[in-house]
Amino acid sequence: MSKSPTSVVILGGGIGGVVAAREVRSAIPADTRVILVDRQPIQSFPPSYTWVMTGQRQPAAISRDLRGLRRKGIEVVEGSASTVDVAGRRISGEGFEVAFDYLVVALGAELAPEAVPGLAGEAFSYYRLADAERLRDELETFNGGKVALLIPSLPYKCPAAPYEGAMLLDALFRNRGIRNRVELSLSTPEPQPLPVAGSALGQAVVSMLERKEIAYHPQRKTTEIDRAAREIVFEDGAREAYDLLIAVPPHRPPAIVRESQIAGPAGWAKVDSGLLLTDAPQVYAIGDVTAIPLFDGMMLPKAGVFAHAEANVVAHNIAAEIRGDDERRRFDGHGYCFLEVGGGKAASANGDFYGQPRQVAMKDPTRLRRLGKMLFERWWLWKWY
Ligand SMILES: Cc1cc2nc3c(=O)[nH]c(=O)nc-3n(C[C@H](O)[C@H](O)[C@H](O)COP(=O)(O)OP(=O)(O)OC[C@H]3O[C@@H](n4cnc5c(N)ncnc54)[C@H](O)[C@@H]3O)c2cc1C
């Protein structure tokens, strides 16, 4: 009897999943199946959501159809997975079941605005494409008042995104000539911007916010949104009024991972920090769905750049194992991000997040770096779909 072909299943086709699927496909024989499962075939590029918010990008320009990967030999299954059965080596959802020899869990983080009383339906956001479009429409008719940006809870993906959003809103209101009628603030439970990147970088971002007259309120834990009063209520009893509330929705591990054998204590996938292997053989997890502690107890940020690098490592190692090669790679914790600051400029931060001590340095905002950010977006959308 012939043995059924080996199958590599990638669960989640976002930033990490699409890279893992493409890379593993290109490195293993054609008779090995690569199956990509996602509930949402149309994918979009999250780093560009702030440009959707400001009207600088149309959603279609940053969206791609995963089903196009079928042309490249990847089986794309459209469906919402509800169970990962590690022991039985299969995943299933309504109307489908997929068996795996190798599994890469790349499910990202679940957004849960309902976790903060009063937030859902009251706050705008740019953490999903449709939400960024809604906020763009709201901003088009906004004529002045108190704009409160809120990070209600940790962790959240892309530590720079709320700061970038605040500075791009500042620029938008200036361009419209209404900045003098807008009070802009940012409140967060963090002690400083991007705490994992160190105090010098945090202070540099605080100085940028000050120069742009964006009021910054660190160490504020949100307890609820008082919709009637249109105020944010913080744990210490402080309140902040708003006319327009823009929030980072609380993040939590996807239910399917929380309820699986690969979950760590907080419900995120527990992995080896170099190989991204879970405790289950041939089951990997990458990207936002993981929680990777750093040497001082802080966590590796949830960011696409890490999901991408981890996907490369995992794809390489799975392919090597299938081919019978010995060479294994390890994710080394290096990453970078852009921080757009308005006025056509972007800064960048670059670092070794596994370093002891961690070394993360920021480069000043320039037009060239913003061009780099735009080119990266174009390259990404061309390269992976
Ligand atoms: C506004 C914004 C700006 C950002 N800017 C940057 C940046 O400049 N640089 C950077 O590095 N990162 C940035 N990020 C973060 C980056 O987008 C994420 O860290 C990255 O997408 C994580 O990749 P992932 O593969 O782990 O998860 P995701 O990209 O979130 O993909 C998860 C996939 O799993 C699918 N899925 C979930 N549950 C199921 C299920 N039950 N069944 C089937 N499919 C499922 C989803 O549909 C999704 O396609 C930004 C994020 C936002 C919101």
XYZ file of C-alpha atoms and ligand atoms in Angstrom:
438
model
C 0.000 0.000 0.000
C 1.428 3.434 -0.850
C 2.006 5.813 2.061
C -0.147 8.962 1.949
C 1.923 12.082 1.189
C 3.381 14.072 4.072
C 1.316 17.177 4.770
C 2.446 20.468 6.200
C -0.502 22.477 7.484
C -0.255 26.200 8.145
C -3.090 27.431 10.326
C -3.598 31.139 9.664
C -2.619 32.954 6.467
C -1.685 36.371 7.840
C 1.834 37.785 7.888
C 3.559 34.734 9.377
C 1.362 32.084 7.762
C 1.728 33.274 4.182
C 5.529 33.438 4.477
C 5.670 29.977 6.078
C 3.456 28.487 3.360
C 5.396 30.032 0.477
C 8.819 29.247 1.900
C 8.058 25.649 2.831
C 6.374 25.078 -0.548
C 9.453 26.247 -2.414
C 11.802 24.046 -0.376
C 10.140 20.608 -0.435
C 9.235 18.112 -3.150
C 5.982 18.683 -5.035
C 4.446 15.433 -3.725
C 4.435 16.839 -0.177
C 1.213 18.715 0.491
C 1.240 22.275 1.825
C -2.185 23.275 3.120
C -2.980 26.806 4.262
C -6.148 27.262 6.329
C -7.673 30.686 6.928
C -11.174 31.914 7.708
C -10.559 35.035 5.673
C -9.257 34.555 2.114
C -8.863 38.264 1.461
C -5.858 39.433 3.431
C -4.635 42.994 3.918
C -1.365 44.532 5.083
C -1.781 45.898 8.651
C 1.167 48.355 8.638
C -0.784 50.314 6.003
C -3.973 50.628 8.108
C -2.846 54.033 9.407
C -2.698 55.171 5.756
C -6.239 53.881 5.226
C -7.263 55.917 8.284
C -5.745 59.090 6.819
C -7.153 58.403 3.343
C -3.717 57.788 1.788
C -4.529 54.189 0.800
C -7.589 52.543 -0.666
C -8.309 49.140 0.945
C -8.060 47.348 -2.409
C -4.494 48.599 -2.880
C -3.316 46.785 0.244
C -5.462 43.627 -0.070
C -4.637 40.309 -1.685
C -6.497 37.017 -2.218
C -4.914 33.967 -0.585
C -6.681 31.717 -3.093
C -4.196 32.948 -5.711
C -1.605 30.790 -3.917
C -3.297 27.690 -5.365
C -1.450 28.529 -8.584
C 1.772 28.064 -6.644
C 0.950 24.581 -5.416
C -0.464 25.539 -2.025
C -3.854 24.071 -1.096
C -5.928 26.882 0.397
C -8.763 25.859 2.715
C -11.271 28.602 3.532
C -12.715 27.970 6.943
C -12.664 28.892 10.598
C -10.827 26.218 12.564
C -12.380 25.401 15.921
C -10.194 22.538 17.193
C -6.503 21.727 17.141
C -6.143 18.076 18.095
C -2.424 17.749 18.692
C -2.546 14.091 19.749
C -4.837 13.080 16.849
C -2.793 15.299 14.487
C -5.726 17.029 12.875
C -7.463 20.391 12.871
C -11.131 20.828 12.203
C -13.829 23.415 11.794
C -17.344 23.619 10.439
C -17.440 21.419 7.358
C -13.759 20.533 7.175
C -11.077 18.423 8.782
C -7.402 18.482 7.835
C -4.789 15.962 8.973
C -1.193 17.081 9.420
C 2.280 15.665 9.840
C 3.710 19.121 10.512
C 1.623 21.993 11.848
C 2.489 25.692 11.991
C 0.033 27.642 14.133
C 0.000 31.270 12.928
C -3.389 32.421 14.186
C -2.387 35.880 15.440
C -4.131 37.540 18.361
C -7.891 37.810 18.861
C -9.253 41.352 19.271
C -11.724 41.641 22.124
C -13.138 45.187 22.474
C -15.878 43.771 24.736
C -13.224 43.071 27.396
C -13.452 46.712 28.539
C -16.953 47.694 29.630
C -18.423 50.354 27.364
C -15.648 50.224 24.749
C -17.260 48.094 22.011
C -19.360 50.204 19.669
C -18.165 53.451 21.282
C -14.495 53.579 20.330
C -13.141 53.850 16.817
C -10.020 51.909 15.936
C -7.581 51.204 13.110
C -6.597 47.687 14.153
C -8.765 46.040 11.476
C -9.111 47.173 7.897
C -12.879 47.754 8.135
C -12.387 49.731 11.367
C -9.716 51.911 9.736
C -12.186 52.712 6.928
C -14.900 53.588 9.441
C -12.509 55.882 11.299
C -11.425 57.525 8.015
C -15.088 58.346 7.276
C -15.583 59.751 10.772
C -12.454 61.896 10.501
C -13.654 63.382 7.208
C -16.472 65.191 9.006
C -14.659 65.789 12.304
C -14.286 69.491 12.891
C -12.575 69.800 16.229
C -12.800 68.657 19.850
C -11.066 66.220 22.163
C -9.523 63.215 20.432
C -8.456 60.582 22.963
C -6.263 57.692 21.833
C -6.425 54.858 24.287
C -4.400 51.719 24.918
C -6.651 50.023 27.460
C -4.622 46.872 28.063
C -1.457 44.917 27.307
C -0.191 43.140 25.294
C -1.046 44.625 21.917
C 0.503 44.134 18.495
C 2.961 46.572 17.008
C 4.081 48.642 19.999
C 4.711 51.620 17.693
C 1.270 51.688 16.018
C -0.610 53.829 18.596
C 2.223 56.378 18.678
C 2.401 56.460 14.897
C -1.378 56.842 14.764
C -1.278 59.808 17.169
C 1.394 61.587 15.122
C -0.371 60.926 11.822
C -3.604 62.323 13.266
C -1.690 65.410 14.388
C -0.390 65.822 10.811
C -3.857 65.232 9.331
C -5.447 67.911 11.521
C -2.610 70.351 10.708
C -3.035 69.763 6.972
C -6.728 70.465 7.323
C -6.040 73.654 9.263
C -8.039 72.501 12.300
C -5.207 71.460 14.648
C -5.837 74.507 16.877
C -9.359 73.229 17.459
C -8.238 69.695 18.398
C -6.919 68.451 21.748
C -5.012 65.229 21.149
C -4.046 62.798 23.931
C -2.707 59.272 24.298
C -3.264 57.205 27.464
C -1.641 53.859 28.168
C -0.901 51.481 31.049
C 2.736 51.340 29.847
C 5.359 53.257 31.855
C 6.735 54.780 28.599
C 6.393 54.316 24.837
C 7.807 50.957 23.619
C 9.110 49.861 27.047
C 10.876 46.821 25.597
C 13.065 49.135 23.511
C 14.559 50.892 26.540
C 14.299 54.279 28.217
C 16.338 56.341 25.690
C 14.075 55.326 22.825
C 10.981 55.860 24.967
C 12.159 59.349 25.912
C 12.803 60.186 22.252
C 9.187 59.278 21.429
C 7.886 61.269 24.432
C 9.825 64.326 23.124
C 8.244 63.883 19.684
C 4.771 63.789 21.247
C 5.557 66.896 23.312
C 6.745 68.830 20.257
C 3.482 67.966 18.527
C 1.456 68.939 21.624
C 0.029 65.458 22.030
C -0.681 65.007 25.761
C 0.847 61.732 26.922
C -0.545 59.874 29.955
C 1.489 56.746 30.823
C 0.629 54.292 33.605
C -3.107 54.726 33.220
C -5.111 51.539 33.517
C -8.576 51.727 31.994
C -11.472 50.267 33.920
C -14.393 51.329 31.739
C -15.812 53.801 29.266
C -18.591 55.945 30.705
C -20.570 56.406 27.512
C -23.175 58.719 29.036
C -20.532 61.161 30.238
C -18.245 60.426 27.225
C -15.334 59.837 29.560
C -12.641 57.189 29.984
C -12.495 55.953 33.579
C -9.086 54.903 34.906
C -8.227 52.616 37.819
C -6.965 55.499 40.004
C -10.311 57.288 39.610
C -9.052 59.791 37.017
C -11.380 60.500 34.097
C -10.716 61.832 30.644
C -13.370 63.398 28.467
C -13.474 62.764 24.727
C -15.417 63.785 21.662
C -13.766 61.126 19.550
C -12.399 57.981 21.203
C -9.879 55.862 19.278
C -8.720 52.686 21.008
C -6.431 49.732 20.506
C -8.858 46.845 21.108
C -7.773 44.527 23.943
C -5.922 41.471 22.609
C -6.276 37.900 23.806
C -5.093 34.482 22.648
C -7.433 32.849 20.099
C -9.916 30.527 21.835
C -8.755 27.563 19.759
C -5.222 28.002 21.155
C -6.309 28.777 24.725
C -8.182 25.473 24.734
C -5.415 23.413 23.106
C -2.428 21.498 24.484
C -0.006 24.082 23.081
C -1.230 26.888 25.364
C 1.123 28.313 28.000
C -0.065 29.753 31.335
C -1.612 32.923 29.852
C -3.241 31.052 26.951
C -0.749 32.136 24.261
C 1.186 29.345 22.500
C 4.260 28.255 24.439
C 7.310 27.729 22.206
C 11.045 27.346 22.270
C 12.335 30.874 21.515
C 14.772 29.747 18.814
C 13.042 26.852 17.049
C 9.432 27.968 17.673
C 8.545 24.384 18.502
C 5.733 23.755 20.969
C 5.870 20.864 23.424
C 4.175 18.687 20.795
C 6.443 17.070 18.188
C 6.355 18.705 14.740
C 3.918 21.367 15.968
C 5.248 24.929 15.684
C 3.729 28.294 16.535
C 4.861 31.661 15.193
C 3.949 35.326 15.403
C 1.397 37.069 17.583
C -0.125 33.834 18.877
C 3.060 33.084 20.844
C 4.319 34.568 24.099
C 8.129 34.608 24.216
C 9.697 35.873 27.440
C 12.960 37.816 27.172
C 15.844 37.545 29.641
C 14.474 40.253 31.968
C 10.879 39.030 32.031
C 9.622 41.421 29.343
C 8.007 39.808 26.313
C 9.021 39.784 22.670
C 6.699 42.355 21.040
C 3.919 41.126 18.810
C 4.994 42.392 15.398
C 4.910 41.306 11.779
C 8.665 41.533 11.476
C 9.036 38.767 14.055
C 6.219 36.660 12.585
C 8.007 36.912 9.216
C 11.468 35.965 10.568
C 10.022 33.118 12.638
C 8.172 31.814 9.568
C 11.457 31.687 7.645
C 13.104 29.668 10.414
C 10.226 27.217 10.794
C 9.815 26.729 7.025
C 13.516 26.066 6.676
C 13.589 23.534 9.521
C 10.468 21.665 8.416
C 11.793 21.431 4.856
C 15.210 20.269 6.129
C 13.575 17.561 8.218
C 11.415 16.368 5.321
C 14.441 16.273 3.027
C 16.549 14.563 5.679
C 19.068 17.416 6.005
C 20.647 18.063 9.391
C 21.035 21.817 9.227
C 18.666 23.656 11.567
C 18.206 27.411 12.009
C 17.194 29.351 15.084
C 15.295 32.635 15.293
C 17.777 35.137 16.740
C 15.437 37.860 18.028
C 16.525 40.585 15.606
C 13.853 42.976 14.410
C 13.123 46.509 13.284
C 10.168 48.784 12.747
C 9.299 52.082 11.179
C 7.702 54.872 13.161
C 6.079 57.404 10.878
C 5.959 60.813 12.513
C 4.009 62.976 10.039
C 5.347 65.599 7.633
C 6.380 62.858 5.201
C 9.030 61.419 7.559
C 9.601 58.153 9.377
C 12.052 57.058 12.060
C 13.138 53.464 12.462
C 14.079 51.270 15.403
C 16.353 48.303 15.048
C 17.501 45.821 17.614
C 18.584 42.512 19.012
C 15.658 41.609 21.245
C 17.292 38.432 22.523
C 20.435 40.353 23.512
C 21.502 40.489 27.151
C 21.343 43.419 27.537
C 18.892 44.186 24.756
C 20.199 46.657 22.176
C 17.534 48.671 20.373
C 18.488 51.912 18.626
C 16.357 54.515 16.908
C 17.316 56.386 13.763
C 15.972 59.918 13.302
C 12.941 60.632 11.132
C 13.795 61.313 7.485
C 11.948 61.370 4.173
C 14.142 58.536 2.951
C 12.987 56.274 5.781
C 9.365 56.981 4.936
C 10.168 56.050 1.365
C 11.679 52.834 2.775
C 8.397 52.135 4.556
C 6.453 52.628 1.315
C 8.826 50.430 -0.670
C 8.564 47.723 1.947
C 4.761 47.759 1.589
C 5.021 47.451 -2.215
C 7.602 44.666 -1.947
C 5.540 42.735 0.583
C 2.361 42.794 -1.479
C 4.271 41.766 -4.611
C 6.467 39.089 -3.031
C 4.101 36.858 -1.087
C 0.853 36.575 -3.085
C -2.288 49.236 12.631
C -1.228 48.193 12.665
C 0.062 48.529 12.234
C 1.074 47.578 12.296
N 2.328 47.936 11.866
C 3.333 47.039 11.924
C 4.648 47.390 11.487
O 4.892 48.500 11.011
N 5.623 46.448 11.612
C 5.378 45.213 12.123
O 6.308 44.416 12.233
N 4.138 44.850 12.554
C 3.119 45.733 12.453
N 1.860 45.379 12.870
C 1.652 44.076 13.529
C 1.482 42.946 12.538
O 0.434 43.203 11.644
C 1.204 41.657 13.299
O 2.151 41.496 14.316
C 1.261 40.481 12.326
O 0.182 40.566 11.441
C 1.259 39.144 13.079
O 1.305 38.118 12.142
P 0.650 36.697 12.485
O 0.883 35.857 11.294
O 1.137 36.241 13.800
O -0.903 36.984 12.663
P -1.938 37.674 11.675
O -1.253 38.444 10.612
O -2.888 38.405 12.559
O -2.673 36.457 10.967
C -3.517 35.586 11.651
C -4.405 34.890 10.633
O -5.112 33.823 11.278
C -6.427 33.793 10.774
N -7.268 33.132 11.762
C -7.463 33.508 13.036
N -8.252 32.631 13.672
C -8.567 31.671 12.775
C -9.334 30.474 12.842
N -9.949 30.095 13.960
N -9.434 29.716 11.727
C -8.808 30.073 10.568
N -8.066 31.194 10.475
C -7.938 31.982 11.551
C -6.783 35.253 10.531
O -7.837 35.381 9.594
C -5.451 35.814 10.032
O -5.385 35.772 8.624
C 0.803 46.285 12.778
C -0.489 45.945 13.182
C -1.489 46.880 13.119
C -2.886 46.501 13.539
